[in-house]
Amino acid sequence: SAVISQKPSRDICQRGTSLTIQCQVDSQVTMMFWYRQQPGQSLTLIATANQGSEATYESGFVIDKFPISRPNLTFSTLTVSNMSPEDSSIYLCSVAPRQGYGYTFGSGTRLTVV
Amino acid sequence: KQEVTQIPAALSVPEGENLVLNCSFTDSAIYNLQWFRQDPGKGLTSLLLIQSSQREQTSGRLNASLDKSSGRSTLYIAASQPGDSATYLCALNKAAGNKLTFGGGTRVLVKP
């Protein structure tokens, strides 16, 4: 299965600033997913990113707040913009598997907004 | 809309006891079901993948079953160890390459 390198692993940010999270995959993948995990909660999908097209956002998430780039088949970024303490969460990227393999996740970015 | 539920939300057992973790879902039209482990503040580690045509998968001390007709999957962990302490999440998708829908997780503590 694919191996994902996610950076940064954690960060503490001031409110009103932005943070960009990167995910690099060791193989070409069609679809990448970005999830948020708020403290004590399960994972919620933010958006699906396909190479060469606009990301598709889930209800409650908007492009202005969470812009996503997908410049090629091995890389994607998620930016958390104009941050507030409510954005403090773990953010994870994931890739869809090849036939017969499970989904793979990055190691996560633990974001604290102060 | 698919809803995934994991009960109990938390579980504490003495070392050596077998663990039984439950996952239920409302829509039986699933493609894959996957069990993950998450350590505090970390990412997800895949444990087992069950394709919709399968009824169970095994890996070492872990065994996962799938009953689509009743909307249930069960993860069994034999002879639990303190290192098994973590949150266990089940997730499923509706079609190949689609997003995963997650359950709320079961937080497990195995006491030495």
mmCIF file of C-alpha atoms in Angstrom:
data_model
loop_
_atom_site.group_PDB
_atom_site.id
_atom_site.type_symbol
_atom_site.label_atom_id
_atom_site.label_comp_id
_atom_site.label_asym_id
_atom_site.label_seq_id
_atom_site.Cartn_x
_atom_site.Cartn_y
_atom_site.Cartn_z
ATOM 1 C CA SER A 1 0.000 0.000 0.000
ATOM 2 C CA ALA A 2 0.994 3.655 -0.412
ATOM 3 C CA VAL A 3 3.194 5.445 2.108
ATOM 4 C CA ILE A 4 2.297 9.038 2.997
ATOM 5 C CA SER A 5 4.604 11.647 4.471
ATOM 6 C CA GLN A 6 2.656 14.418 6.214
ATOM 7 C CA LYS A 7 4.148 17.672 7.489
ATOM 8 C CA PRO A 8 4.228 19.325 9.947
ATOM 9 C CA SER A 9 3.470 16.766 12.632
ATOM 10 C CA ARG A 10 2.320 19.480 15.006
ATOM 11 C CA ASP A 11 2.164 23.237 15.287
ATOM 12 C CA ILE A 12 0.986 25.947 17.648
ATOM 13 C CA CYS A 13 -0.362 28.965 15.769
ATOM 14 C CA GLN A 14 -1.695 32.387 16.612
ATOM 15 C CA ARG A 15 -5.329 33.124 15.846
ATOM 16 C CA GLY A 16 -5.868 34.921 12.574
ATOM 17 C CA THR A 17 -2.909 33.268 10.859
ATOM 18 C CA SER A 18 -2.862 30.416 8.315
ATOM 19 C CA LEU A 19 -1.129 27.038 8.272
ATOM 20 C CA THR A 20 -0.414 24.878 5.231
ATOM 21 C CA ILE A 21 -0.199 21.113 5.688
ATOM 22 C CA GLN A 22 1.565 18.981 3.108
ATOM 23 C CA CYS A 23 1.117 15.352 2.118
ATOM 24 C CA GLN A 24 3.535 13.531 -0.157
ATOM 25 C CA VAL A 25 2.673 10.045 -1.416
ATOM 26 C CA ASP A 26 5.273 7.550 -2.617
ATOM 27 C CA SER A 27 3.147 6.515 -5.611
ATOM 28 C CA GLN A 28 0.695 8.134 -7.978
ATOM 29 C CA VAL A 29 -2.864 8.182 -6.688
ATOM 30 C CA THR A 30 -6.000 9.558 -8.255
ATOM 31 C CA MET A 31 -7.876 10.719 -5.183
ATOM 32 C CA MET A 32 -6.688 12.199 -1.921
ATOM 33 C CA PHE A 33 -8.868 12.972 1.070
ATOM 34 C CA TRP A 34 -8.481 15.497 3.877
ATOM 35 C CA TYR A 35 -10.045 14.790 7.277
ATOM 36 C CA ARG A 36 -10.392 16.710 10.515
ATOM 37 C CA GLN A 37 -10.521 15.108 13.944
ATOM 38 C CA GLN A 38 -11.641 17.461 16.674
ATOM 39 C CA PRO A 39 -10.628 16.660 20.264
ATOM 40 C CA GLY A 40 -12.332 13.510 21.494
ATOM 41 C CA GLN A 41 -14.189 13.047 18.205
ATOM 42 C CA SER A 42 -13.999 10.749 15.224
ATOM 43 C CA LEU A 43 -12.843 11.758 11.746
ATOM 44 C CA THR A 44 -14.883 14.051 9.520
ATOM 45 C CA LEU A 45 -14.142 14.458 5.822
ATOM 46 C CA ILE A 46 -13.266 18.012 4.779
ATOM 47 C CA ALA A 47 -12.808 17.525 1.042
ATOM 48 C CA THR A 48 -11.772 15.200 -1.743
ATOM 49 C CA ALA A 49 -8.905 16.349 -3.959
ATOM 50 C CA ASN A 50 -8.479 15.129 -7.532
ATOM 51 C CA GLN A 51 -5.520 16.123 -9.624
ATOM 52 C CA GLY A 52 -6.344 18.742 -12.207
ATOM 53 C CA SER A 53 -9.732 19.753 -10.842
ATOM 54 C CA GLU A 54 -11.220 21.724 -7.987
ATOM 55 C CA ALA A 55 -11.550 19.930 -4.683
ATOM 56 C CA THR A 56 -15.004 18.762 -3.649
ATOM 57 C CA TYR A 57 -15.972 20.013 -0.204
ATOM 58 C CA GLU A 58 -18.307 18.363 2.287
ATOM 59 C CA SER A 59 -21.205 20.191 3.843
ATOM 60 C CA GLY A 60 -19.978 22.670 6.434
ATOM 61 C CA PHE A 61 -16.550 23.173 4.850
ATOM 62 C CA VAL A 62 -15.729 25.937 2.350
ATOM 63 C CA ILE A 63 -12.850 26.645 0.027
ATOM 64 C CA ASP A 64 -12.106 30.064 1.509
ATOM 65 C CA LYS A 65 -11.449 28.504 4.900
ATOM 66 C CA PHE A 66 -9.744 25.293 3.708
ATOM 67 C CA PRO A 67 -8.122 25.866 0.306
ATOM 68 C CA ILE A 68 -6.611 22.722 -1.174
ATOM 69 C CA SER A 69 -4.014 22.290 -3.888
ATOM 70 C CA ARG A 70 -3.350 19.133 -5.901
ATOM 71 C CA PRO A 71 -0.615 19.996 -8.390
ATOM 72 C CA ASN A 72 0.243 16.400 -9.306
ATOM 73 C CA LEU A 73 -0.635 12.789 -8.563
ATOM 74 C CA THR A 74 1.698 12.462 -5.557
ATOM 75 C CA PHE A 75 1.222 15.702 -3.607
ATOM 76 C CA SER A 76 -1.472 17.807 -1.967
ATOM 77 C CA THR A 77 -1.719 20.654 0.510
ATOM 78 C CA LEU A 78 -4.479 21.794 2.843
ATOM 79 C CA THR A 79 -4.413 25.325 4.233
ATOM 80 C CA VAL A 80 -6.326 26.243 7.363
ATOM 81 C CA SER A 81 -6.991 29.965 6.950
ATOM 82 C CA ASN A 82 -7.719 32.752 9.421
ATOM 83 C CA MET A 83 -7.482 30.312 12.287
ATOM 84 C CA SER A 84 -9.454 30.446 15.520
ATOM 85 C CA PRO A 85 -9.192 28.212 18.613
ATOM 86 C CA GLU A 86 -12.089 26.151 17.198
ATOM 87 C CA ASP A 87 -9.750 24.980 14.440
ATOM 88 C CA SER A 88 -7.581 23.163 16.987
ATOM 89 C CA SER A 89 -7.740 19.574 15.724
ATOM 90 C CA ILE A 90 -5.761 16.791 14.146
ATOM 91 C CA TYR A 91 -5.773 17.051 10.352
ATOM 92 C CA LEU A 92 -5.116 13.912 8.308
ATOM 93 C CA CYS A 93 -4.700 13.143 4.653
ATOM 94 C CA SER A 94 -5.598 9.811 3.113
ATOM 95 C CA VAL A 95 -5.363 8.098 -0.222
ATOM 96 C CA ALA A 96 -7.757 5.726 -1.879
ATOM 97 C CA PRO A 97 -6.388 2.252 -2.258
ATOM 98 C CA ARG A 98 -5.632 0.163 -5.217
ATOM 99 C CA GLN A 99 -7.994 -2.738 -5.675
ATOM 100 C CA GLY A 100 -7.841 -5.030 -2.677
ATOM 101 C CA TYR A 101 -5.898 -2.697 -0.412
ATOM 102 C CA GLY A 102 -7.147 -0.511 2.427
ATOM 103 C CA TYR A 103 -7.017 3.242 2.759
ATOM 104 C CA THR A 104 -3.739 4.698 3.970
ATOM 105 C CA PHE A 105 -3.457 7.715 6.236
ATOM 106 C CA GLY A 106 -0.729 10.210 6.916
ATOM 107 C CA SER A 107 0.603 10.490 10.458
ATOM 108 C CA GLY A 108 -1.534 13.563 11.100
ATOM 109 C CA THR A 109 -0.909 17.219 11.946
ATOM 110 C CA ARG A 110 -1.826 18.241 15.468
ATOM 111 C CA LEU A 111 -2.816 21.908 15.323
ATOM 112 C CA THR A 112 -3.299 24.099 18.386
ATOM 113 C CA VAL A 113 -4.564 27.654 17.862
ATOM 114 C CA VAL A 114 -3.953 30.096 20.685
ATOM 115 C CA LYS B 1 -27.209 8.577 4.688
ATOM 116 C CA GLN B 2 -24.861 5.981 6.125
ATOM 117 C CA GLU B 3 -24.475 6.062 9.915
ATOM 118 C CA VAL B 4 -21.785 4.081 11.684
ATOM 119 C CA THR B 5 -21.955 3.378 15.407
ATOM 120 C CA GLN B 6 -19.406 1.812 17.711
ATOM 121 C CA ILE B 7 -20.426 0.521 21.099
ATOM 122 C CA PRO B 8 -19.083 0.695 23.724
ATOM 123 C CA ALA B 9 -17.348 4.059 23.491
ATOM 124 C CA ALA B 10 -14.795 2.910 26.062
ATOM 125 C CA LEU B 11 -13.672 -0.441 27.406
ATOM 126 C CA SER B 12 -11.281 -1.452 30.178
ATOM 127 C CA VAL B 13 -10.091 -5.049 30.550
ATOM 128 C CA PRO B 14 -7.355 -6.906 32.438
ATOM 129 C CA GLU B 15 -4.410 -8.156 30.463
ATOM 130 C CA GLY B 16 -5.021 -11.543 28.826
ATOM 131 C CA GLU B 17 -8.744 -11.094 28.350
ATOM 132 C CA ASN B 18 -10.184 -11.240 24.843
ATOM 133 C CA LEU B 19 -11.521 -7.999 23.384
ATOM 134 C CA VAL B 20 -14.749 -7.746 21.385
ATOM 135 C CA LEU B 21 -15.376 -4.455 19.595
ATOM 136 C CA ASN B 22 -18.604 -3.798 17.749
ATOM 137 C CA CYS B 23 -19.392 -1.691 14.700
ATOM 138 C CA SER B 24 -22.875 -1.293 13.249
ATOM 139 C CA PHE B 25 -23.992 0.496 10.090
ATOM 140 C CA THR B 26 -27.373 1.472 8.690
ATOM 141 C CA ASP B 27 -26.855 0.934 4.939
ATOM 142 C CA SER B 28 -25.782 -2.566 3.902
ATOM 143 C CA ALA B 29 -24.675 -1.383 0.445
ATOM 144 C CA ILE B 30 -21.007 -1.163 1.357
ATOM 145 C CA TYR B 31 -17.900 -1.814 -0.699
ATOM 146 C CA ASN B 32 -15.205 -2.244 1.969
ATOM 147 C CA LEU B 33 -15.047 -2.085 5.749
ATOM 148 C CA GLN B 34 -11.752 -1.272 7.421
ATOM 149 C CA TRP B 35 -10.626 -1.358 11.034
ATOM 150 C CA PHE B 36 -8.019 1.132 12.245
ATOM 151 C CA ARG B 37 -6.055 1.707 15.399
ATOM 152 C CA GLN B 38 -5.214 5.217 16.637
ATOM 153 C CA ASP B 39 -2.806 6.017 19.441
ATOM 154 C CA PRO B 40 -3.371 9.325 21.290
ATOM 155 C CA GLY B 41 -2.567 12.339 19.123
ATOM 156 C CA LYS B 42 -1.386 10.162 16.252
ATOM 157 C CA GLY B 43 -2.542 9.087 12.811
ATOM 158 C CA LEU B 44 -4.392 5.924 11.852
ATOM 159 C CA THR B 45 -2.873 2.491 11.417
ATOM 160 C CA SER B 46 -4.810 0.059 9.264
ATOM 161 C CA LEU B 47 -5.504 -3.262 10.983
ATOM 162 C CA LEU B 48 -7.809 -5.237 8.724
ATOM 163 C CA LEU B 49 -9.718 -4.693 5.492
ATOM 164 C CA ILE B 50 -12.839 -6.724 4.726
ATOM 165 C CA GLN B 51 -14.193 -6.534 1.216
ATOM 166 C CA SER B 52 -17.960 -6.745 0.817
ATOM 167 C CA SER B 53 -17.771 -10.277 -0.583
ATOM 168 C CA GLN B 54 -15.849 -11.536 2.450
ATOM 169 C CA ARG B 55 -17.171 -12.591 5.829
ATOM 170 C CA GLU B 56 -13.991 -12.318 7.855
ATOM 171 C CA GLN B 57 -10.306 -11.469 7.870
ATOM 172 C CA THR B 58 -7.575 -12.544 10.261
ATOM 173 C CA SER B 59 -4.157 -11.188 11.101
ATOM 174 C CA GLY B 60 -2.298 -12.643 14.064
ATOM 175 C CA ARG B 61 -4.352 -12.081 17.214
ATOM 176 C CA LEU B 62 -6.904 -10.005 15.295
ATOM 177 C CA ASN B 63 -10.026 -11.296 13.604
ATOM 178 C CA ALA B 64 -12.732 -9.182 12.014
ATOM 179 C CA SER B 65 -16.103 -10.438 10.833
ATOM 180 C CA LEU B 66 -18.631 -8.803 8.541
ATOM 181 C CA ASP B 67 -22.373 -9.467 8.335
ATOM 182 C CA LYS B 68 -23.843 -7.075 5.802
ATOM 183 C CA SER B 69 -27.393 -8.320 6.198
ATOM 184 C CA SER B 70 -27.460 -7.344 9.864
ATOM 185 C CA GLY B 71 -25.247 -4.282 9.369
ATOM 186 C CA ARG B 72 -22.525 -5.429 11.745
ATOM 187 C CA SER B 73 -18.818 -5.964 11.970
ATOM 188 C CA THR B 74 -16.944 -7.257 15.005
ATOM 189 C CA LEU B 75 -13.252 -6.982 15.765
ATOM 190 C CA TYR B 76 -11.856 -9.650 18.083
ATOM 191 C CA ILE B 77 -8.476 -9.221 19.730
ATOM 192 C CA ALA B 78 -7.287 -12.381 21.458
ATOM 193 C CA ALA B 79 -5.233 -12.420 24.649
ATOM 194 C CA SER B 80 -5.070 -8.640 25.040
ATOM 195 C CA GLN B 81 -1.839 -6.898 26.030
ATOM 196 C CA PRO B 82 -1.190 -3.433 27.509
ATOM 197 C CA GLY B 83 0.222 -2.446 24.097
ATOM 198 C CA ASP B 84 -3.253 -2.957 22.628
ATOM 199 C CA SER B 85 -4.450 0.117 24.526
ATOM 200 C CA ALA B 86 -5.611 2.585 21.866
ATOM 201 C CA THR B 87 -8.735 3.820 20.108
ATOM 202 C CA TYR B 88 -10.158 1.463 17.505
ATOM 203 C CA LEU B 89 -12.137 2.893 14.610
ATOM 204 C CA CYS B 90 -14.221 1.176 11.973
ATOM 205 C CA ALA B 91 -14.867 2.868 8.649
ATOM 206 C CA LEU B 92 -16.605 1.905 5.448
ATOM 207 C CA ASN B 93 -17.178 3.146 1.952
ATOM 208 C CA LYS B 94 -19.910 2.777 -0.617
ATOM 209 C CA ALA B 95 -17.831 2.267 -3.737
ATOM 210 C CA ALA B 96 -14.224 1.842 -4.795
ATOM 211 C CA GLY B 97 -12.248 5.013 -4.126
ATOM 212 C CA ASN B 98 -15.096 6.742 -2.281
ATOM 213 C CA LYS B 99 -14.714 8.549 0.998
ATOM 214 C CA LEU B 100 -14.771 6.615 4.253
ATOM 215 C CA THR B 101 -17.495 7.072 6.833
ATOM 216 C CA PHE B 102 -16.170 6.548 10.343
ATOM 217 C CA GLY B 103 -17.695 5.286 13.545
ATOM 218 C CA GLY B 104 -17.092 7.191 16.763
ATOM 219 C CA GLY B 105 -14.440 4.743 17.935
ATOM 220 C CA THR B 106 -13.943 2.540 20.991
ATOM 221 C CA ARG B 107 -11.259 3.607 23.438
ATOM 222 C CA VAL B 108 -9.587 0.506 24.886
ATOM 223 C CA LEU B 109 -7.480 0.279 28.028
ATOM 224 C CA VAL B 110 -5.750 -3.010 28.825
ATOM 225 C CA LYS B 111 -4.565 -3.051 32.437
ATOM 226 C CA PRO B 112 -1.414 -5.008 33.342
#
